[in-house]
Amino acid sequence: MYFSMAFCGRAVRLARLRASTNHSDVTLPCLNVLRYRNHSMTNSGSSNCSSHVFQTTPPCRIMPFSVSASQTTIMTESIRLPAASLKPATVALPGSKSISNRTLLLAALSDNTCEIHSLLKSDDTDRMLEALDKLGVEIEYLAEGRLKVHGTGGQFPNRTADLFLGNAGTAFRPLTAALAVLGGDYHLHGVARMHERPIGDLVDALRIAGADVEYLGNEHYPPLHIGERQDRGERVIPIKGNVSSQFLTALLMALPLTGQAFEIRMVGELISKPYIDITLKLMAQFGVQVANEDYRVFKIPADACYHAPDHLYVEGDASSASYFLAAGLIAATPVRVTGIGANSIQGDVAFARELEKIGADVVWGENFVEVSRPKERAVQAFDLDANHIPDAAMTLAIVALATGQTCTLRNIGSWRVKETDRIAAMANELRKLGAEVVEEAEAIHITPPETLTPDAVIDTYDDHRMAMCFSLVSLLGVPVVINDPKCTHKTFPTYFEVFSSLTDAA
């Protein structure tokens, strides 16, 4: 009888989940049309930079593009970037996605009000804001992109909600943990790709902490149902960190809501440690100090409570900076990005140091980084352990095409469970340009061709970083066609307008 009742409850939840949303598996949030997603695969510094950011008519062409999938013809868009030269430029970065969504959740859980400046406006932050609204958080939208979050004192007003989170991992994982610790009646789901991204390691840890989390589809994957937590007194929580550092981030941010002291112990290797540094530094700004014992043990104090700063300024996105900094190296033209600098809390600022090792001149300021290269200096090949810059490392896969030699990126296994399988996707699309590519489970080896294939049509797999990375091909002497350019709405909606404003057609 118990099994039957549990099964019926699960069936009802599945029915409610399906009835509550009009999102189909092929309706992706970054385009207003149906699209096929291919599964195949303070230092002042000196500079003569002038600022070229938005121009009315970018030197690129938007084209409709039709494909056939399962005998159904559906439409997407593509953009053709001509072979181009780069102008000296200064680029004001959009806010960091990692900081923006962490800040929104911490502010919502605080016992006071926080005014947030320079928050990223994108699909991923929109999903977080929509979820917080459904959970009863009061948010005021102010002038100049500012917003004021009225904290809930560590308990969301609405204890029942259906939350669609798109493909936003920085919203899905932390909200899963926070809601599981607080308890209620919640359904969390997203686009088809989100339901392919693992969450089992986080759920296992939450269950040890007493959470009631149920899989509504495949085991270890979303969608999820979250019920009431039953505290069993467990205060030592093991968690794996070799798939995604977001699992540890989610647990770190959620456990202080219990008011109990906890010890989190890592099982195996922890990848992407710089993202944990972001989490810990933001938690400290919100009044919760976590003891970090060499990234093996994390100790959360008893009676912790989030208290927001009155004002918080979101840094520029260091991962997004990588495309412009790499452009400066490839084109041997000075490019400055503002919004990040020498004291950034984001690990991806280390991307500039990797560029310096392979031929770039780098100038660091308090709120800027600038990259250039003397034309007589070649871009050097590299063999890099990229665990410290997993997102920005994708950009180096394109930089490899400028070296003329085989390049290797190692320790990038986390690419496999991102917005798409980024190792497979990157390999597929680099081959279209004529490159020889060897994939491994956690590495990629790239040998550029003598001449790149012009007008290669690049699929982006609904992955914003694929689209932005391959824009750089246009600086290597050939035009390139990029499908689904609007997938950049996930983190950088105006990317192609900004990029095109920095270039002149060759």
Coordinates of C-alpha atoms in Angstrom, one line a residue:
M1 CA 0.0 0.0 0.0
Y2 CA 2.8 2.4 0.9
F3 CA 4.5 1.8 -2.4
S4 CA 1.3 2.4 -4.3
M5 CA 0.7 5.6 -2.6
A6 CA 4.2 6.8 -3.2
F7 CA 4.0 5.8 -6.8
C8 CA 0.7 7.6 -7.2
G9 CA 2.1 10.7 -5.6
R10 CA 5.0 10.7 -8.0
A11 CA 2.7 10.3 -10.9
V12 CA 0.6 13.2 -9.8
R13 CA 3.7 15.3 -9.4
L14 CA 4.8 14.4 -12.9
A15 CA 1.4 15.3 -14.3
R16 CA 1.5 18.6 -12.5
L17 CA 4.9 19.3 -13.8
R18 CA 4.0 18.6 -17.4
A19 CA 0.8 20.6 -17.1
S20 CA 2.4 23.5 -15.5
T21 CA 4.6 24.5 -18.4
N22 CA 4.4 25.1 -22.1
H23 CA 8.1 24.5 -22.6
S24 CA 8.7 21.8 -25.2
D25 CA 12.0 20.0 -25.6
V26 CA 12.8 21.9 -28.7
T27 CA 11.7 25.4 -27.5
L28 CA 14.9 27.0 -26.3
P29 CA 14.8 30.2 -24.3
C30 CA 17.4 32.2 -26.2
L31 CA 15.4 32.4 -29.5
N32 CA 11.8 33.3 -30.3
V33 CA 11.7 30.5 -32.9
L34 CA 11.9 26.7 -32.7
R35 CA 15.3 25.4 -33.3
Y36 CA 17.1 22.1 -33.7
R37 CA 19.9 21.4 -31.2
N38 CA 22.5 19.1 -32.6
H39 CA 23.3 16.4 -30.1
S40 CA 25.8 14.8 -32.4
M41 CA 28.4 15.7 -31.2
T42 CA 45.0 51.2 -9.7
N43 CA 47.6 50.8 -12.3
S44 CA 47.0 53.6 -14.7
G45 CA 48.7 51.8 -17.5
S46 CA 49.4 53.5 -20.8
S47 CA 47.4 52.8 -23.9
N48 CA 46.4 54.5 -27.1
C49 CA 43.1 52.5 -27.0
S50 CA 40.1 54.4 -28.2
S51 CA 36.6 53.2 -27.2
H52 CA 34.6 51.5 -29.9
V53 CA 31.5 49.8 -28.5
F54 CA 28.1 49.7 -30.2
Q55 CA 27.6 50.9 -33.7
T56 CA 24.3 51.1 -35.5
T57 CA 25.0 48.7 -38.4
P58 CA 27.4 46.0 -37.5
P59 CA 29.4 44.5 -40.4
C60 CA 27.7 41.2 -40.2
R61 CA 24.7 39.5 -41.8
I62 CA 21.8 37.8 -40.1
M63 CA 20.3 35.0 -42.2
P64 CA 17.4 32.6 -41.7
F65 CA 18.7 29.0 -41.7
S66 CA 16.5 25.9 -42.0
V67 CA 17.4 22.4 -41.0
S68 CA 15.5 19.1 -40.8
A69 CA 15.1 17.1 -37.7
S70 CA 12.9 14.0 -37.3
Q71 CA 11.2 14.9 -40.6
T72 CA 10.2 18.3 -39.2
T73 CA 11.6 21.5 -40.7
I74 CA 12.2 24.2 -38.2
M75 CA 14.0 27.5 -38.4
T76 CA 17.0 29.0 -36.7
E77 CA 19.2 32.0 -37.4
S78 CA 22.8 32.4 -38.4
I79 CA 25.3 35.2 -38.5
R80 CA 28.1 35.6 -41.0
L81 CA 31.2 37.4 -39.7
P82 CA 33.5 38.5 -42.6
A83 CA 37.3 38.2 -42.3
A84 CA 38.1 41.3 -40.2
S85 CA 40.8 43.4 -38.6
L86 CA 40.5 44.6 -35.0
K87 CA 40.5 48.2 -33.9
P88 CA 42.1 49.3 -30.6
A89 CA 39.2 49.2 -28.1
T90 CA 37.9 49.4 -24.6
V91 CA 35.1 47.1 -23.7
A92 CA 32.9 47.6 -20.6
L93 CA 32.0 44.0 -19.5
P94 CA 28.6 42.9 -18.5
G95 CA 28.2 41.7 -14.9
S96 CA 29.6 38.3 -13.9
K97 CA 27.0 35.5 -14.2
S98 CA 28.6 33.5 -11.3
I99 CA 28.6 36.5 -9.0
S100 CA 25.1 37.8 -10.1
N101 CA 23.2 34.6 -9.3
R102 CA 25.0 33.9 -6.1
T103 CA 24.4 37.4 -5.0
L104 CA 20.7 37.3 -5.8
L105 CA 20.2 34.1 -3.8
L106 CA 22.2 35.3 -0.8
A107 CA 20.5 38.7 -0.8
A108 CA 17.1 36.9 -0.9
L109 CA 18.0 34.8 2.1
S110 CA 19.4 37.7 4.2
D111 CA 17.7 39.4 7.1
N112 CA 17.9 42.8 5.6
T113 CA 17.7 44.7 2.3
C114 CA 20.5 44.9 -0.3
E115 CA 20.8 47.2 -3.3
I116 CA 22.7 45.4 -6.1
H117 CA 24.6 47.4 -8.8
S118 CA 25.8 46.2 -12.3
L119 CA 23.8 42.9 -12.1
L120 CA 24.1 40.9 -15.3
K121 CA 20.9 41.1 -17.4
S122 CA 20.7 37.7 -19.2
D123 CA 18.6 34.6 -19.6
D124 CA 20.3 32.9 -16.6
T125 CA 19.8 35.8 -14.2
D126 CA 16.2 36.2 -15.5
R127 CA 15.5 32.6 -14.5
M128 CA 16.8 33.2 -11.0
L129 CA 14.8 36.4 -10.6
E130 CA 11.6 34.7 -11.8
A131 CA 12.2 31.9 -9.3
L132 CA 12.8 34.3 -6.4
D133 CA 9.6 36.1 -7.4
K134 CA 7.6 32.8 -7.3
L135 CA 9.1 32.1 -3.9
G136 CA 7.7 35.4 -2.6
V137 CA 10.9 37.5 -2.5
E138 CA 10.2 41.2 -2.9
I139 CA 12.5 42.8 -5.5
E140 CA 12.4 46.5 -6.6
Y141 CA 13.8 47.4 -10.0
L142 CA 15.5 50.8 -9.8
A143 CA 17.0 53.1 -12.4
E144 CA 20.4 52.5 -14.1
G145 CA 20.1 48.7 -13.9
R146 CA 20.0 48.7 -10.1
L147 CA 17.7 46.5 -8.0
K148 CA 16.8 46.2 -4.4
V149 CA 16.3 42.8 -2.8
H150 CA 14.3 42.6 0.4
G151 CA 15.7 39.6 2.3
T152 CA 13.4 37.0 3.7
G153 CA 15.3 36.2 6.9
G154 CA 16.4 32.8 5.7
Q155 CA 12.9 31.4 4.9
F156 CA 11.0 31.9 1.6
P157 CA 7.4 33.1 2.1
N158 CA 6.0 30.7 -0.5
R159 CA 6.5 27.1 0.5
T160 CA 4.9 25.7 -2.6
A161 CA 6.2 26.6 -6.1
D162 CA 6.8 25.3 -9.6
L163 CA 10.1 26.7 -10.9
F164 CA 11.3 26.6 -14.5
L165 CA 15.0 27.3 -14.6
G166 CA 15.9 26.9 -18.2
N167 CA 19.5 25.8 -18.6
A168 CA 20.8 27.9 -15.8
G169 CA 23.1 25.7 -13.6
T170 CA 24.0 28.7 -11.4
A171 CA 20.3 28.9 -10.5
F172 CA 19.2 25.3 -10.5
R173 CA 21.9 23.8 -8.3
P174 CA 21.9 26.5 -5.5
L175 CA 18.1 26.7 -5.4
T176 CA 17.9 23.0 -5.2
A177 CA 20.1 23.0 -2.1
A178 CA 18.4 26.0 -0.4
L179 CA 14.9 24.7 -1.0
A180 CA 15.9 21.2 0.1
V181 CA 17.3 22.5 3.4
L182 CA 14.3 24.7 4.1
G183 CA 11.7 22.2 3.0
G184 CA 8.4 22.7 1.3
D185 CA 6.6 21.4 -1.8
Y186 CA 8.7 22.5 -4.8
H187 CA 9.1 21.3 -8.4
L188 CA 12.3 22.3 -10.3
H189 CA 12.7 21.7 -14.0
G190 CA 14.3 23.2 -17.1
V191 CA 15.0 22.7 -20.8
A192 CA 15.9 19.3 -22.2
R193 CA 19.6 19.9 -21.8
M194 CA 19.2 20.7 -18.1
H195 CA 17.6 17.3 -17.6
E196 CA 20.7 15.8 -19.1
R197 CA 23.1 17.5 -16.7
P198 CA 23.8 15.4 -13.6
I199 CA 22.8 16.5 -10.1
G200 CA 23.0 13.2 -8.2
D201 CA 26.1 14.0 -6.2
L202 CA 24.4 17.1 -4.8
V203 CA 21.2 15.2 -4.1
D204 CA 23.1 12.4 -2.3
A205 CA 24.7 15.0 0.0
L206 CA 21.4 16.8 0.7
R207 CA 19.7 13.5 1.6
I208 CA 22.4 12.8 4.2
A209 CA 21.5 16.2 5.7
G210 CA 17.9 15.1 5.9
A211 CA 16.4 16.5 2.7
D212 CA 13.6 14.9 0.8
V213 CA 14.5 15.1 -2.9
E214 CA 12.9 12.9 -5.5
Y215 CA 13.8 12.4 -9.1
L216 CA 10.8 12.9 -11.5
G217 CA 12.6 11.5 -14.6
N218 CA 15.9 9.7 -14.9
E219 CA 17.7 8.8 -11.6
H220 CA 20.4 11.4 -10.7
Y221 CA 19.1 14.1 -13.1
P222 CA 16.4 16.8 -13.0
P223 CA 13.5 17.4 -12.9
L224 CA 13.1 17.2 -9.1
H225 CA 10.5 17.3 -6.4
I226 CA 11.5 18.7 -3.0
G227 CA 9.6 17.9 0.1
E228 CA 10.0 18.6 3.8
R229 CA 13.4 18.0 5.5
Q230 CA 13.7 15.7 8.4
D231 CA 16.8 16.5 10.5
R232 CA 18.4 13.2 11.4
G233 CA 21.3 14.9 13.3
E234 CA 24.0 14.2 10.7
R235 CA 26.5 17.0 10.8
V236 CA 29.3 15.7 8.6
I237 CA 28.3 15.7 4.9
P238 CA 30.5 14.0 2.3
I239 CA 30.2 15.3 -1.3
K240 CA 32.0 14.5 -4.6
G241 CA 33.6 17.4 -6.4
N242 CA 34.9 15.9 -9.6
V243 CA 31.9 16.6 -11.8
S244 CA 30.9 20.1 -11.0
S245 CA 32.0 22.6 -8.3
Q246 CA 28.5 24.0 -8.3
F247 CA 27.4 21.1 -6.1
L248 CA 29.8 22.2 -3.3
T249 CA 28.8 25.8 -3.9
A250 CA 25.1 24.9 -3.5
L251 CA 25.8 23.0 -0.3
L252 CA 28.0 25.7 1.2
M253 CA 25.3 28.4 0.6
A254 CA 22.4 26.3 1.9
L255 CA 23.6 24.7 5.1
P256 CA 23.9 27.9 7.1
L257 CA 20.1 28.2 6.8
T258 CA 19.8 25.4 9.3
G259 CA 21.5 27.3 12.1
Q260 CA 23.5 24.2 12.8
A261 CA 27.3 23.7 12.6
F262 CA 28.2 21.4 9.7
E263 CA 31.4 19.9 8.3
I264 CA 31.5 19.2 4.5
R265 CA 34.2 16.7 3.5
M266 CA 35.3 16.3 -0.1
V267 CA 35.3 12.8 -1.6
G268 CA 38.0 12.6 -4.3
E269 CA 39.2 15.6 -6.3
L270 CA 37.6 19.0 -6.3
I271 CA 37.6 20.7 -9.7
S272 CA 37.3 24.4 -10.5
K273 CA 38.5 25.6 -7.1
P274 CA 38.4 29.3 -8.2
Y275 CA 34.6 29.1 -8.3
I276 CA 34.6 27.9 -4.7
D277 CA 36.7 30.9 -3.8
I278 CA 34.0 33.1 -5.3
T279 CA 31.3 31.4 -3.2
L280 CA 33.3 31.7 0.0
K281 CA 34.2 35.4 -0.5
L282 CA 30.6 36.3 -1.3
M283 CA 29.3 34.3 1.8
A284 CA 31.8 36.3 3.9
Q285 CA 30.4 39.6 2.5
F286 CA 27.0 38.4 3.6
G287 CA 28.3 37.6 7.1
V288 CA 29.0 33.9 7.0
Q289 CA 32.6 32.8 7.4
V290 CA 33.4 29.3 6.4
A291 CA 36.7 27.6 7.4
N292 CA 38.4 26.2 4.4
E293 CA 40.9 23.4 5.2
D294 CA 42.9 23.1 2.0
Y295 CA 39.7 22.5 -0.1
R296 CA 39.3 19.1 1.7
V297 CA 37.1 20.1 4.6
F298 CA 34.8 23.1 5.0
K299 CA 33.4 24.0 8.4
I300 CA 30.2 26.0 8.7
P301 CA 29.6 27.7 12.1
A302 CA 26.5 27.3 14.2
D303 CA 24.0 30.1 14.4
A304 CA 25.1 31.5 11.0
C305 CA 22.8 34.1 9.5
Y306 CA 23.1 35.9 6.2
H307 CA 23.2 39.7 6.6
A308 CA 23.7 41.6 3.3
P309 CA 25.8 44.7 2.7
D310 CA 23.7 47.7 2.0
H311 CA 25.2 48.0 -1.5
L312 CA 26.9 45.4 -3.5
Y313 CA 28.7 45.9 -6.9
V314 CA 28.9 43.0 -9.3
E315 CA 32.2 42.6 -11.1
G316 CA 32.4 42.3 -14.8
D317 CA 32.3 38.8 -16.2
A318 CA 35.9 37.5 -16.4
S319 CA 34.8 34.5 -18.6
S320 CA 33.3 37.0 -21.1
A321 CA 36.5 39.0 -21.0
S322 CA 38.4 36.1 -22.4
Y323 CA 37.0 36.7 -26.0
F324 CA 38.2 40.3 -26.1
L325 CA 41.5 39.6 -24.5
A326 CA 42.2 36.7 -26.9
A327 CA 41.2 39.0 -29.8
G328 CA 43.9 41.4 -28.7
L329 CA 46.5 38.6 -28.8
I330 CA 45.3 37.1 -32.1
A331 CA 45.1 40.5 -33.9
A332 CA 48.1 42.0 -32.3
T333 CA 46.0 45.0 -31.3
P334 CA 45.5 46.5 -27.8
V335 CA 42.2 45.7 -26.2
R336 CA 41.2 46.8 -22.7
V337 CA 38.3 45.3 -20.7
T338 CA 36.9 47.2 -17.7
G339 CA 34.9 45.8 -14.8
I340 CA 37.6 43.4 -13.7
G341 CA 41.2 43.9 -12.5
A342 CA 44.1 42.8 -10.5
N343 CA 42.0 42.2 -7.4
S344 CA 39.1 40.4 -9.0
I345 CA 37.6 37.5 -7.0
Q346 CA 37.0 35.5 -10.2
G347 CA 39.5 32.8 -11.1
D348 CA 39.0 33.4 -14.9
V349 CA 41.1 36.5 -14.7
A350 CA 44.0 34.1 -14.7
F351 CA 43.2 33.7 -18.4
A352 CA 45.2 36.9 -19.1
R353 CA 48.2 35.3 -17.4
E354 CA 48.0 32.3 -19.7
L355 CA 47.9 34.6 -22.7
E356 CA 51.0 36.3 -21.3
K357 CA 52.8 33.0 -21.4
I358 CA 52.1 32.5 -25.1
G359 CA 53.0 35.9 -26.4
A360 CA 50.7 38.6 -25.0
D361 CA 51.7 41.8 -23.3
V362 CA 49.3 42.3 -20.3
V363 CA 48.7 45.5 -18.3
W364 CA 46.7 45.2 -15.0
G365 CA 44.8 47.9 -13.3
E366 CA 42.4 48.1 -10.4
N367 CA 39.4 48.0 -12.7
F368 CA 40.9 46.9 -16.1
V369 CA 43.0 44.3 -17.9
E370 CA 44.6 45.1 -21.3
V371 CA 46.2 42.7 -23.7
S372 CA 48.2 43.4 -26.8
R373 CA 51.0 41.8 -28.8
P374 CA 53.8 43.1 -31.0
K375 CA 53.2 42.0 -34.6
E376 CA 56.7 40.5 -34.9
R377 CA 56.1 38.2 -31.9
A378 CA 54.4 34.9 -32.8
V379 CA 51.6 33.3 -30.8
Q380 CA 53.2 30.3 -29.1
A381 CA 51.8 26.8 -28.8
F382 CA 50.7 25.5 -25.4
D383 CA 50.1 22.4 -23.3
L384 CA 48.0 23.6 -20.4
D385 CA 46.3 22.1 -17.4
A386 CA 43.1 24.3 -17.5
N387 CA 41.4 23.2 -14.3
H388 CA 41.8 26.7 -12.9
I389 CA 40.0 28.4 -15.8
P390 CA 37.5 25.8 -17.2
D391 CA 35.1 28.3 -18.9
A392 CA 37.8 30.7 -20.3
A393 CA 39.9 27.7 -21.4
M394 CA 37.4 27.2 -24.3
T395 CA 38.7 30.4 -25.8
L396 CA 42.2 29.0 -25.9
A397 CA 40.9 26.2 -28.2
I398 CA 40.4 29.0 -30.8
V399 CA 43.7 30.7 -30.0
A400 CA 45.3 27.3 -30.8
L401 CA 44.5 28.0 -34.5
A402 CA 46.8 31.0 -34.4
T403 CA 49.8 29.1 -33.3
G404 CA 50.5 26.9 -36.3
Q405 CA 51.4 24.0 -33.9
T406 CA 49.6 21.3 -31.9
C407 CA 48.1 22.6 -28.7
T408 CA 46.6 20.7 -25.7
L409 CA 44.1 21.6 -23.0
R410 CA 44.1 19.1 -20.1
N411 CA 41.9 18.5 -17.0
I412 CA 38.8 19.8 -18.7
G413 CA 36.4 16.9 -17.9
S414 CA 33.9 19.4 -16.6
W415 CA 33.3 20.5 -20.2
R416 CA 31.4 17.3 -20.7
V417 CA 28.5 18.3 -18.4
K418 CA 28.1 22.0 -19.3
E419 CA 25.5 23.5 -21.6
T420 CA 26.6 20.8 -24.0
D421 CA 29.4 18.3 -24.2
R422 CA 31.9 21.0 -24.9
I423 CA 34.8 18.7 -25.7
A424 CA 32.8 16.9 -28.4
A425 CA 31.2 20.1 -29.7
M426 CA 34.5 21.9 -29.8
A427 CA 36.1 19.0 -31.7
N428 CA 33.3 18.8 -34.2
E429 CA 33.4 22.5 -35.1
L430 CA 37.2 22.9 -35.2
R431 CA 37.3 20.0 -37.7
K432 CA 35.0 22.1 -39.9
L433 CA 37.7 24.7 -40.1
G434 CA 40.2 22.1 -41.2
A435 CA 41.9 21.4 -37.8
E436 CA 43.0 17.9 -36.7
V437 CA 41.5 17.3 -33.3
V438 CA 42.0 14.4 -30.9
E439 CA 39.5 14.0 -28.0
E440 CA 40.2 12.4 -24.7
A441 CA 37.9 12.0 -21.7
E442 CA 39.3 15.1 -20.1
A443 CA 41.5 16.6 -22.7
I444 CA 41.6 17.9 -26.3
H445 CA 44.6 18.1 -28.7
I446 CA 44.3 20.6 -31.6
T447 CA 46.5 20.9 -34.7
P448 CA 45.6 23.8 -36.9
P449 CA 45.6 23.5 -40.7
E450 CA 47.9 25.5 -42.9
T451 CA 44.8 27.3 -44.2
L452 CA 41.5 27.6 -42.4
T453 CA 38.3 26.7 -44.3
P454 CA 36.5 29.9 -45.2
D455 CA 32.7 30.2 -44.4
A456 CA 32.6 27.2 -42.2
V457 CA 29.1 26.8 -40.7
I458 CA 29.5 26.5 -37.0
D459 CA 26.9 24.8 -34.8
T460 CA 26.6 26.2 -31.3
Y461 CA 24.6 23.5 -29.5
D462 CA 22.5 26.1 -27.6
D463 CA 25.8 27.0 -25.8
H464 CA 26.7 30.7 -25.5
R465 CA 30.4 30.0 -25.1
M466 CA 30.6 28.1 -28.4
A467 CA 29.1 31.0 -30.2
M468 CA 31.4 33.6 -28.6
C469 CA 34.5 31.5 -29.0
F470 CA 34.1 30.9 -32.8
S471 CA 33.5 34.6 -33.5
L472 CA 37.3 34.9 -33.1
V473 CA 37.8 32.9 -36.2
S474 CA 36.9 36.0 -38.2
L475 CA 40.2 37.6 -36.9
L476 CA 42.2 34.7 -38.4
G477 CA 41.7 35.8 -42.1
V478 CA 38.6 33.9 -43.0
P479 CA 34.8 34.5 -42.8
V480 CA 32.8 32.3 -40.5
V481 CA 29.1 31.5 -40.2
I482 CA 27.7 30.9 -36.7
N483 CA 24.4 29.3 -36.2
D484 CA 22.0 30.4 -33.4
P485 CA 23.9 33.6 -32.4
K486 CA 21.1 34.5 -29.9
C487 CA 22.2 31.7 -27.6
T488 CA 24.6 34.3 -26.2
H489 CA 21.5 35.7 -24.4
K490 CA 22.3 33.2 -21.7
T491 CA 25.1 35.5 -20.4
F492 CA 25.9 38.3 -22.9
P493 CA 22.9 39.3 -25.0
T494 CA 24.7 42.1 -26.9
Y495 CA 27.9 40.1 -27.6
F496 CA 27.8 40.2 -31.4
E497 CA 26.9 43.9 -31.5
V498 CA 29.9 44.6 -29.3
F499 CA 32.2 42.3 -31.2
S500 CA 31.2 43.6 -34.6
S501 CA 31.7 47.2 -33.4
L502 CA 35.4 46.4 -32.7
T503 CA 36.2 45.2 -36.2
D504 CA 36.6 46.4 -39.7
A505 CA 35.9 44.0 -42.6
A506 CA 39.2 43.0 -44.2

